[in-house]
XYZ file of C-alpha atoms in Angstrom:
599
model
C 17.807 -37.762 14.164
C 16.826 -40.289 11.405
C 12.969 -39.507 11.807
C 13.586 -35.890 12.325
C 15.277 -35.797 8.758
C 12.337 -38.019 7.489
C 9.710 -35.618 8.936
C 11.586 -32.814 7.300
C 11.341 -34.460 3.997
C 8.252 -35.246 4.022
C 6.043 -32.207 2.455
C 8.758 -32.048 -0.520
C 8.369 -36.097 -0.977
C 4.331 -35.653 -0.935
C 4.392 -33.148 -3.468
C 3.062 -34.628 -6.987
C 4.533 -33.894 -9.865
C 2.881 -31.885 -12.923
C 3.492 -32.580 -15.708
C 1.814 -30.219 -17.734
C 2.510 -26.201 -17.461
C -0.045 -24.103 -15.883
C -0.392 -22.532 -18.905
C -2.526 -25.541 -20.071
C -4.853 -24.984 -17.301
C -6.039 -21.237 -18.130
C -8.970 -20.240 -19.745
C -8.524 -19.283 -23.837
C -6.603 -16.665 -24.866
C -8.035 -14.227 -26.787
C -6.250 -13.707 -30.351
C -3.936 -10.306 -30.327
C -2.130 -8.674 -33.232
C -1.138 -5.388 -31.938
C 0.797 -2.756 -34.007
C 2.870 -2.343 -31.097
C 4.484 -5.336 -32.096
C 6.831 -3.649 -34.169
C 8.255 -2.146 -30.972
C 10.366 -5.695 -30.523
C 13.682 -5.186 -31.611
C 15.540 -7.894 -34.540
C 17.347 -10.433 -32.638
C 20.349 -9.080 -34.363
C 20.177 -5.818 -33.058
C 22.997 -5.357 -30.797
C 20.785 -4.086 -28.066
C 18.386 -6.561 -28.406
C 16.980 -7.253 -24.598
C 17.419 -10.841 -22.808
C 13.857 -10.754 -23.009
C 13.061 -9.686 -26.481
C 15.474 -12.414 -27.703
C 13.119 -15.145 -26.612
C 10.371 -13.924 -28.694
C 8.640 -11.580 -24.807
C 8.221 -15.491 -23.502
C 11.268 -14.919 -20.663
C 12.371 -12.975 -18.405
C 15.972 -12.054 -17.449
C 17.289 -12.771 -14.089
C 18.594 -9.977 -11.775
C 21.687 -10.601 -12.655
C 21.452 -10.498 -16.034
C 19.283 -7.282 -15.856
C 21.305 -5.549 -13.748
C 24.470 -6.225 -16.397
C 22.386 -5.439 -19.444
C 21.402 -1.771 -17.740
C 25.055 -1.107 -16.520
C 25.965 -1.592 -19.900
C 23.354 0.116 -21.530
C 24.375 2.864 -19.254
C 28.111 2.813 -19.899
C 27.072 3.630 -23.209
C 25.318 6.518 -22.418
C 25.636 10.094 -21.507
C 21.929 10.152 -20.481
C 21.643 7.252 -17.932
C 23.344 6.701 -14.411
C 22.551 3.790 -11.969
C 22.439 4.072 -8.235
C 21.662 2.344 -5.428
C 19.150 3.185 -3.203
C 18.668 0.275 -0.772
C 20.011 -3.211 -0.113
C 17.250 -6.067 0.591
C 16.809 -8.570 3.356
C 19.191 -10.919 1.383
C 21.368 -8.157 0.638
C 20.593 -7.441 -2.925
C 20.925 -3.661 -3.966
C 18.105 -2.511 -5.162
C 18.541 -0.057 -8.007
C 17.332 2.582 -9.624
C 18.194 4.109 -12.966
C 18.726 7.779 -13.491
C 17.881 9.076 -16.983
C 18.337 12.875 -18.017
C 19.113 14.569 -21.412
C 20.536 17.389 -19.470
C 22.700 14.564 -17.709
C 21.090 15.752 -13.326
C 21.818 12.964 -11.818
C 21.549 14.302 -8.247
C 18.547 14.429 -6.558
C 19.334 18.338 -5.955
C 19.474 18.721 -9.430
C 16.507 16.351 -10.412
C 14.358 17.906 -7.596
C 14.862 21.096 -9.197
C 14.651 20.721 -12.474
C 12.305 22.918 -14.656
C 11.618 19.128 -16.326
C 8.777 17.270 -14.647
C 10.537 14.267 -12.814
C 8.505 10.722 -13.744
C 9.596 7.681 -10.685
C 8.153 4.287 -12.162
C 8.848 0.940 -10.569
C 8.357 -2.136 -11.422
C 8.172 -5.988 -9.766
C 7.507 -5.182 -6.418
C 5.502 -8.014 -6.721
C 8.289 -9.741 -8.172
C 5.933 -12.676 -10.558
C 4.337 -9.342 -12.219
C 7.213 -8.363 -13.474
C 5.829 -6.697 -16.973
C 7.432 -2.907 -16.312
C 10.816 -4.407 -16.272
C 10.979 -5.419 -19.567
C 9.365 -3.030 -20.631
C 11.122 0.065 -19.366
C 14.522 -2.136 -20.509
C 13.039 -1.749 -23.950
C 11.904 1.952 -24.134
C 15.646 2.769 -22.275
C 17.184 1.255 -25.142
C 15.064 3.278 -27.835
C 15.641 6.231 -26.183
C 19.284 5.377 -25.780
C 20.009 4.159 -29.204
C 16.544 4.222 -31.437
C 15.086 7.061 -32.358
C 13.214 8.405 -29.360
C 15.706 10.573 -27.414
C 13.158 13.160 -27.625
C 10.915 11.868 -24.877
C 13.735 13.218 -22.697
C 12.644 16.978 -23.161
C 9.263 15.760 -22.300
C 10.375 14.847 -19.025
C 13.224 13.160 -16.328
C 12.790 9.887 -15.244
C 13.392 7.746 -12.171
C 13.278 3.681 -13.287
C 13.506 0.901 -10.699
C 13.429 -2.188 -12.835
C 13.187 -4.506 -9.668
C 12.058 -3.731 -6.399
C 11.534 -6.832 -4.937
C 14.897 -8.045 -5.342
C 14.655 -11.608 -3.383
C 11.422 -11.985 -4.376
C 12.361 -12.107 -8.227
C 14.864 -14.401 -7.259
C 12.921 -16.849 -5.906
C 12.078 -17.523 -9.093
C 10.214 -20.916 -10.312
C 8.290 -22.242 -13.313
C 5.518 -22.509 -10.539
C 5.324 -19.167 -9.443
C 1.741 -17.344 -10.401
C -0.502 -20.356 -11.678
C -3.126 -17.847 -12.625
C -1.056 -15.945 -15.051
C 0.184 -16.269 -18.319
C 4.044 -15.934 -18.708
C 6.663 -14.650 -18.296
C 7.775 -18.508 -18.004
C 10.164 -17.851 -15.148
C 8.609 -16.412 -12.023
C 9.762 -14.217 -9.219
C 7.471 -14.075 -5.808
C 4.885 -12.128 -4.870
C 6.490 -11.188 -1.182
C 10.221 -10.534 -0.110
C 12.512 -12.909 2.323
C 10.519 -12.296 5.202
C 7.208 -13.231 3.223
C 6.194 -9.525 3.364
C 3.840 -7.610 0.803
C 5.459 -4.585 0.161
C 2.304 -3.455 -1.294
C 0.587 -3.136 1.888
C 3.934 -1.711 3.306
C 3.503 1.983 3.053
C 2.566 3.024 5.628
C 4.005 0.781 8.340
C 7.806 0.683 6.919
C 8.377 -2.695 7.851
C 10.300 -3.882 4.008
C 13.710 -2.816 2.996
C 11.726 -1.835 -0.385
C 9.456 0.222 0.619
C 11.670 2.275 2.868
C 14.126 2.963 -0.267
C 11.055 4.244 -2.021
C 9.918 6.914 0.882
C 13.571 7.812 0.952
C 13.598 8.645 -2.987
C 10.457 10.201 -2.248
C 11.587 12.459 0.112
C 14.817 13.282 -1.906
C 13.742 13.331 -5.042
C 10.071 14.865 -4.896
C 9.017 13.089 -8.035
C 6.143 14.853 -10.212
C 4.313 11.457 -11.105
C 4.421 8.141 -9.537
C 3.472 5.224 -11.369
C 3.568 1.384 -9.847
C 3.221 -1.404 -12.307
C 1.053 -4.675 -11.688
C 0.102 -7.497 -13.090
C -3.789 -8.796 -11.949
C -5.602 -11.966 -10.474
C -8.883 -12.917 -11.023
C -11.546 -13.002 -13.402
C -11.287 -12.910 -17.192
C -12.364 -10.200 -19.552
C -11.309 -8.021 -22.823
C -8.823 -5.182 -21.135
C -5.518 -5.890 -21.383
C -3.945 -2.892 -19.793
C -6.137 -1.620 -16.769
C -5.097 1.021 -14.749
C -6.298 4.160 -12.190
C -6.016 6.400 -9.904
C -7.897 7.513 -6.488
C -10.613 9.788 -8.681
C -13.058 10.383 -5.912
C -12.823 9.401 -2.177
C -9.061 10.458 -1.716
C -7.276 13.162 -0.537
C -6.110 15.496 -3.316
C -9.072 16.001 -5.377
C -6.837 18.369 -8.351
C -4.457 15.819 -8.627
C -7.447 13.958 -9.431
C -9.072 16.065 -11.934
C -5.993 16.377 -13.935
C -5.014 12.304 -14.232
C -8.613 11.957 -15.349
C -9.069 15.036 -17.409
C -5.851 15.304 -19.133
C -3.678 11.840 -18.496
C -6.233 9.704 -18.860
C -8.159 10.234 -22.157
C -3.781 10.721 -23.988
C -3.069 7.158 -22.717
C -6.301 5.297 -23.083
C -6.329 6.953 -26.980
C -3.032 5.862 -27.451
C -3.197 2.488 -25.978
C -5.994 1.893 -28.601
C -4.086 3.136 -31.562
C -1.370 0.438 -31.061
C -4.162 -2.026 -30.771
C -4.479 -2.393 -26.454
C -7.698 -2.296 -24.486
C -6.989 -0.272 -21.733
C -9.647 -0.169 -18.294
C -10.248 1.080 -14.996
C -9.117 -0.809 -12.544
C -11.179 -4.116 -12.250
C -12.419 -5.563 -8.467
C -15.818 -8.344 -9.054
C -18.478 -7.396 -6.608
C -18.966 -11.250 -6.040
C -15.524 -11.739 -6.000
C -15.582 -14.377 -9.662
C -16.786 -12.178 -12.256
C -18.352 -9.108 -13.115
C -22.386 -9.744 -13.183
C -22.882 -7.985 -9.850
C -20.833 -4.872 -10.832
C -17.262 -3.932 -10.302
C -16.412 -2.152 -7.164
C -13.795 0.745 -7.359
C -12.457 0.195 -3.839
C -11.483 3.323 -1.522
C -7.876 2.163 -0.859
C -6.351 3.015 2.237
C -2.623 4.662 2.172
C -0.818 1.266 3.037
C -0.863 0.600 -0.644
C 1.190 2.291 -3.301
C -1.199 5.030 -5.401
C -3.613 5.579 -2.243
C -0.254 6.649 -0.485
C 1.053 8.644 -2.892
C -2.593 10.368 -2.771
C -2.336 11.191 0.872
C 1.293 13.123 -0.105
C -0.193 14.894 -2.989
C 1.464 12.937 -5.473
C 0.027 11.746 -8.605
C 0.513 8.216 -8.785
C -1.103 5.639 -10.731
C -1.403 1.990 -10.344
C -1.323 -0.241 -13.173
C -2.868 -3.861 -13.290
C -2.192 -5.288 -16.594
C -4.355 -8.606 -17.335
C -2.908 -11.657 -16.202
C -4.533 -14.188 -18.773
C -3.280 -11.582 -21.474
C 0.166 -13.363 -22.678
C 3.341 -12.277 -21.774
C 4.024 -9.976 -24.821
C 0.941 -8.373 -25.218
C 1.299 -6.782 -21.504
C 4.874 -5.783 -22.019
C 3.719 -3.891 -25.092
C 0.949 -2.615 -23.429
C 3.097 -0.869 -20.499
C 5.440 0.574 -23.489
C 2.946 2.009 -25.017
C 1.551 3.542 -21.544
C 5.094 4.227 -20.301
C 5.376 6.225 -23.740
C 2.660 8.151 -23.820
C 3.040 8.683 -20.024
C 5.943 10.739 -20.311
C 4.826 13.262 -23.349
C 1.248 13.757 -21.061
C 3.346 14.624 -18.257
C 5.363 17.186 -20.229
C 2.650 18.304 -22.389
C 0.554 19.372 -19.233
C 3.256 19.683 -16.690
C 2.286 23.674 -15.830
C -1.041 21.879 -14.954
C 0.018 19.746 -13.061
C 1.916 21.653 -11.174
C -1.174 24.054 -10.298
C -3.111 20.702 -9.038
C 0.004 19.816 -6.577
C 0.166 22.971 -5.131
C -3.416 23.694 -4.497
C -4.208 19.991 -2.873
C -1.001 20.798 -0.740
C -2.798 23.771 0.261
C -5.801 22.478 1.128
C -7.371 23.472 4.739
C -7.491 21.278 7.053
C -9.951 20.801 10.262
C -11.332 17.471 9.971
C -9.524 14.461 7.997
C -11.292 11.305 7.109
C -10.234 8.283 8.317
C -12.567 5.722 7.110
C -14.720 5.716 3.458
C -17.849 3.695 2.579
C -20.247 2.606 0.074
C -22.308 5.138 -1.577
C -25.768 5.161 -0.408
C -27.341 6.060 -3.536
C -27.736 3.104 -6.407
C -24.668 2.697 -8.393
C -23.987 3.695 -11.557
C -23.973 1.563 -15.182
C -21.396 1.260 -16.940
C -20.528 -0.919 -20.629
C -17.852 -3.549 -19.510
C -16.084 -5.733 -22.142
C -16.197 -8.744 -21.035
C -15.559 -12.192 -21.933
C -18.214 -15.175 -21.662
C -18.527 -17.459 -18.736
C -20.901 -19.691 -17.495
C -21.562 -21.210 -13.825
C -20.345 -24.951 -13.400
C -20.809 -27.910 -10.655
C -17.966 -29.326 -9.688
C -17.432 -32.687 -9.728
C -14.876 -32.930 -7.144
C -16.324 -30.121 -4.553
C -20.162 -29.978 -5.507
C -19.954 -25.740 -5.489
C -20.358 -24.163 -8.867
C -17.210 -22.305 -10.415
C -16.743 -19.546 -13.441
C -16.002 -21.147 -16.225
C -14.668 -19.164 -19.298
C -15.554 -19.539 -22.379
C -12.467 -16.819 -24.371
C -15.281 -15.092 -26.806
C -15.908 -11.656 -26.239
C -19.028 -9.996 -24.857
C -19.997 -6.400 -23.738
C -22.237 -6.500 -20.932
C -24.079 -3.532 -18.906
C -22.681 -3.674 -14.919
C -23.092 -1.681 -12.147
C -20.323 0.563 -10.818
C -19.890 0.462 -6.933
C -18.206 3.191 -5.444
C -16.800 3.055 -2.308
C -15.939 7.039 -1.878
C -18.727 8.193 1.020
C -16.906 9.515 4.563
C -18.123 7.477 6.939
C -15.871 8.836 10.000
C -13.879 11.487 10.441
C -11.627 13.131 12.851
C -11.059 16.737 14.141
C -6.983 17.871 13.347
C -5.081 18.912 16.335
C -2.437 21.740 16.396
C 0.247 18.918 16.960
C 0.823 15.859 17.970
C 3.405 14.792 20.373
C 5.027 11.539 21.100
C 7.445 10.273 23.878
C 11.026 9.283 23.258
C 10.952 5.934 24.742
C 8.551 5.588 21.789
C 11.584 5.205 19.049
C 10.527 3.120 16.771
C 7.020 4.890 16.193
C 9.119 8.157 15.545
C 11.984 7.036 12.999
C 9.249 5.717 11.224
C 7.529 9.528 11.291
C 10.999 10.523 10.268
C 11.444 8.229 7.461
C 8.068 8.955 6.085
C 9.892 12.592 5.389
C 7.418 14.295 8.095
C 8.669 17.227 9.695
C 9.005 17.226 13.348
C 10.780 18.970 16.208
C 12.836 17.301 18.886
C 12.791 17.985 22.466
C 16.494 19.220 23.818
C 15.277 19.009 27.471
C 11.592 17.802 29.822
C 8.630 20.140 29.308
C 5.234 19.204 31.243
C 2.283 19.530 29.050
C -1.215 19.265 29.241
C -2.124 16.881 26.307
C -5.797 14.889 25.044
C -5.179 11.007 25.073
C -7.288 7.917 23.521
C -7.621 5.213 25.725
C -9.079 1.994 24.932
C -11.729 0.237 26.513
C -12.803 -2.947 25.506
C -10.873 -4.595 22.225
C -10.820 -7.647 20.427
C -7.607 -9.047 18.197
C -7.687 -10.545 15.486
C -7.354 -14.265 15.093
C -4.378 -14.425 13.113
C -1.240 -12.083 12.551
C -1.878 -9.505 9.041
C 1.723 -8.949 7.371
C 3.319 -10.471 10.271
C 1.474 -7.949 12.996
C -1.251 -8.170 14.893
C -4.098 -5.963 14.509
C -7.239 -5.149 16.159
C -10.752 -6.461 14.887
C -12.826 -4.243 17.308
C -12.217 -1.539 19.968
C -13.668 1.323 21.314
C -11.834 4.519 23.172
C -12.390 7.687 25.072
C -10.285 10.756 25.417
C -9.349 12.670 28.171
C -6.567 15.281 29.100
C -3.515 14.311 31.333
C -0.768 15.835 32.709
C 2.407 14.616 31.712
C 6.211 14.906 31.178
C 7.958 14.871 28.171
C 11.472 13.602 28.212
C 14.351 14.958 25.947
C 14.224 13.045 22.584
C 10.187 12.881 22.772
C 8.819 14.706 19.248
C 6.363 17.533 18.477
C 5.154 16.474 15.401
C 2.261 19.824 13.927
C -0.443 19.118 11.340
C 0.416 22.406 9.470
C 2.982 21.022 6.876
C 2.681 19.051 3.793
C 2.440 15.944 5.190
C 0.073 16.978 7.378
C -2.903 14.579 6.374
C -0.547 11.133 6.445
C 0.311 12.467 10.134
C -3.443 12.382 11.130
C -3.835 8.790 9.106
C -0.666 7.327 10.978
C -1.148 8.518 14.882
C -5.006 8.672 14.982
C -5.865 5.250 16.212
C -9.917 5.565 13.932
C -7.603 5.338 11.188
C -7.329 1.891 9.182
C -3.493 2.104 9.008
C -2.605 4.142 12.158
C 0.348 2.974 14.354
C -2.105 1.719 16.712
C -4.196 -0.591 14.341
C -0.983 -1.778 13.003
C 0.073 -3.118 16.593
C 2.846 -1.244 17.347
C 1.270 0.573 20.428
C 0.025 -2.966 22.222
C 2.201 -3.147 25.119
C -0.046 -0.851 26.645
C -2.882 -3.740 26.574
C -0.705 -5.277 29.478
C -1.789 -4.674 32.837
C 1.267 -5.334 35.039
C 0.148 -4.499 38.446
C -2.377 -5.769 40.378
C -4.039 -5.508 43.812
C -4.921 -8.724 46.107
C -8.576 -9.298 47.325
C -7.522 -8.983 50.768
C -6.793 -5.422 50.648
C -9.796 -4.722 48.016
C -12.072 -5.963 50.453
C -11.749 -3.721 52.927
C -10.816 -0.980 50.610
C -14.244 -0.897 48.946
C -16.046 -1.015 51.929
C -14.014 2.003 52.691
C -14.744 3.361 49.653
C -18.217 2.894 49.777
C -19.024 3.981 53.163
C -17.166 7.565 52.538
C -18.288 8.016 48.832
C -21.961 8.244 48.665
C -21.882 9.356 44.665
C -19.375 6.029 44.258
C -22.133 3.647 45.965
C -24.736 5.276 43.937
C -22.534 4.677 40.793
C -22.068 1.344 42.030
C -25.695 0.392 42.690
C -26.341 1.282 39.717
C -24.419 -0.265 37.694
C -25.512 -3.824 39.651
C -28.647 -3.086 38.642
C -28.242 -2.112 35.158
C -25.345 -5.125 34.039
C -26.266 -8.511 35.004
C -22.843 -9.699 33.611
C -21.082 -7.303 35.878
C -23.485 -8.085 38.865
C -22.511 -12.004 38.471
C -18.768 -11.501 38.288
C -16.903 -10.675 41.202
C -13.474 -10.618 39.065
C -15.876 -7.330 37.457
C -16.673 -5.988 40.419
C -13.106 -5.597 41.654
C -11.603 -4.729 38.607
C -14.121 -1.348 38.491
C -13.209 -0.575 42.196
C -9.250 -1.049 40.774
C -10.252 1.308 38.675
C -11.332 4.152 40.756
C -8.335 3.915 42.857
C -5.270 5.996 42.491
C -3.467 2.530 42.438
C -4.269 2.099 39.088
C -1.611 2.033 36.460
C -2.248 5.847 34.656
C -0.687 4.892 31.534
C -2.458 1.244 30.872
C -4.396 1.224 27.567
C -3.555 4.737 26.993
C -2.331 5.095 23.348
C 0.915 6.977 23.886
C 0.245 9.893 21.585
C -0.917 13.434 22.834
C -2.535 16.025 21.114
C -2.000 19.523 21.261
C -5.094 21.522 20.477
């Protein structure tokens, strides 16, 4: 037991000590002296926030949040708080209701001639900006003078959504960022990203958001970040799936009539605000910037797939603390007047991308072929250094400005595609596959008794795992399939699940196993790799010689194929595996992907 306990001990003893903050380690900070800075309230204003009382350098705990909200709701006619999930750890994770016209249902909300705004904040728990700064713009609404946003607009806030992540809070928490000086953690309890959770369900998070989804039918979406990576000039960068997405209106109208509002107010109040920023070389930005074609497990490519506007927002890690609360103020600010202002708009955009026809759906995007695009990129000055301790070179920057010319890589070309069925139908002993259907808010009709249909499967020939599990699953690196009809009987509880319906598209992108973030790349359908029945040699032997002597097309086929695959011809465990194969003794249902469709 003794050197159990010292084994235990040991990674926590071997840890050195630091004693400088990691805040002496980043790169220069670039001077700031917003006007937004008169948005920080006197430290003897009553409603002062625990954050604004240490100058935007802290961050309050949840605790302490959650006590400064209730009161500044108890206060108010205008703002409720509910709960709409508890966590792993069982934290509730809230969400704060705010109305001039005091709906606090989601009946009345979802109805509401008001556009309905849901913004969220710290569901990576370190980047934790949109908490502190939708505290602050509450209480000026509340108290200050800008109750007048409210006929702009409803809003939905949820200050933290990665409840046990925030509290697993350090001084060591993001090394590459600068403040707050208290950390949350990037994943929840169960070391989950629940920004690669959308589409799998898997966090406690993410399921309370598809359920306020679903129930609320929000008008805007808008997830706030905080970035890694290289260094440059934009403080607030932000965006949107513009081309290479699935609701091409919603689109047009975030970058025709959100976009130019925010940026133009963002600059008035002294913020650089940017696309969203991705180094082609993966260090910094002299190979271009790629605008990546994000697939729907993350939380604005997701929200494109539903035809709902949503926006992502990266503010700049190396900007300080203050500067990128500001900075999300001022965006949250002018958010909710754009939304308001152009809310007949908007509406027109939803409707028509819900509308949208729908044979084919694309599954997978690409690289443009063409030669990308120049754009002017604000940068900030770097040069390439040897390390002494590794002998590879590393970015070092230098904190002056510099505008540089870089290409734009677009990743928005279809590369594959797949036709839509009439429906799609899935078995009951399939459960878990089909509450997670259900709690994506996709309609679908249960079978009260059997019913023996005729339905096209995938099947799946040769595959290869990955190495390692992905978010705790494990997913495939390479496969092929082949479809073919079978006959089969649905029991009672088994689902018909048809494309025509709003939802229609993230049906197609969950059950057809092309797609990056199906059900079956996730993992969930890889029982079926199992082979559980097998045949001795000592009745294949005289089976195939059966089977060849009466079958003159098999021994053809067979000959063949000896010919043709040397691998095949030297393998006896082959050759009795494809004879398996043509029996009737093999398992029907073995790498069959347990998901008909109904054409």
């Amino acid at each position: 037991m003794k050197n159990l306990r010292k084994s235990l001990l040991l990674p926590i003893i071997g840890i050195i000590s630091i004693q400088a903050s990691a805040q002496d380690f980043l790169p220069p900070s670039l001077p700031w002296q917003g006007k937004s800075k008169t948005l920080i309230a006197e430290p003897s204003d009553p409603w002062v926030t625990p954050s604004e009382l240490t100058g935007l350098t802290e961050s309050p705990s949840y605790e302490e949040t959650m006590a400064w909200l209730e009161k500044l709701s108890e206060s108010s006619p205008y703002i409720a708080i509910n709960s709409i999930g508890v966590s792993e750890q069982g934290r509730a994770i809230q969400m704060v209701m705010v109305s001039k016209d005091q709906d606090f249902t989601a009946h009345e909300l979802s109805t509401s001639k008001k556009p309905l705004i849901l913004f969220q904040a710290g569901i990576h728990a370190g980047e934790i900006d949109g908490k502190d700064a939708g505290m602050m713009l509450l209480r000026d609404i509340n108290v200050g003078e800008k109750l007048e946003l409210l006929d702009y607009a409803n809003l939905l806030f949820i200050p933290i959504l990665n409840v046990d992540g925030h509290e697993r809070k350090s001084e060591y928490g993001r090394v590459n960022q600068r403040g707050p000086k208290i950390m949350g953690w990037r994943t929840n309890a169960n070391n989950l990203n629940l920004n690669r959770d959308y589409t799998k369900l898997e966090t406690a998070g993410i399921k309370a958001i598809t359920h306020v989804i679903n129930s609320y039918d929000p008008d805007l979406y808008v997830d706030i970040h905080v970035t890694d990576g290289a260094d440059y000039q934009y403080d607030v960068t932000y965006g949107f799936v513009e081309t290479g997405g699935y609701s091409p209106k919603i689109s047009s109208w975030l970058a025709e009539k959100f976009k130019p509002e925010v940026d133009q107010a963002l600059k008035d109040q002294g913020h650089i605000p940017g696309p969203l920023l991705f180094a082609a070389n993966g260090q910094d930005f002299t190979e271009g910037n790629i605008a990546f074609s994000f697939s729907p497990r993350f939380s604005h490519t997701y929200g494109d797939i539903r035809h709902l506007p949503a926006i992502l927002i990266e503010n700049h890690s190396l900007k300080p603390f203050e500067q990128r609360v500001l900075g999300t103020y001022v965006f949250l600010e002018q958010m909710i007047k754009s939304v308001g202002n152009h809310f007949e708009e908007l509406q027109e955009a939803i409707a028509s991308d819900k509308d949208q026809s729908m044979e084919t759906v694309v599954v997978k995007f690409g690289f443009r072929d063409t030669p990308a695009d120049s754009v002017e990129f604000l940068g900030v000055k770097s040069e390439l250094v040897k390390s002494k301790i590794t002998g590879n070179e590393y970015v070092d920057w230098k904190g002056e400005p510099t505008t540089q010319i870089v290409p734009s890589i677009l990743m928005d070309k279809p590369v594959s595609s797949v036709p839509v069925p009439k429906a799609y139908w899935i078995p009951v002993e399939w459960s878990a596959v089909i509450q997670k259907m259900e709690n994506h808010g996709i309609e679908m009709e249960v079978l009260e008794e059997h019913k023996e249909l005729n339905l096209e499967f995938s099947a799946v020939n040769d595959f290869k795992m990955v190495s390692r599990p992905y978010e705790g699953l494990m997913r495939f690196q390479s496969f092929d399939l082949n479809k073919a009809y079978k006959r089969v009987t649905m029991q009672p509880g088994s689902v018909r699940i048809k494309t025509d319906q709003a939802l229609g598209e993230l049906a197609v992108i969950l059950l057809e196993p092309e797609s990056v973030d199906s059900f079956f790349q996730w993992g969930y359908f890889n029982t079926i790799l199992s082979q559980t029945e097998y045949m001795e040699t000592y009745v294949m032997e005289p089976m195939i010689q059966e089977m060849l002597s009466k079958d003159p097309e098999l021994k053809k086929r067979f000959d063949e194929k000896l010919e043709s695959e040397e691998d095949f011809a030297s393998s006896p465990r082959q050759i009795y595996r494809w004879f398996y194969e043509q029996t009737p003794f093999i398992d029907q249902n073995w790498k069959v992907i347990p998901v008909g469709r109904e054409w």
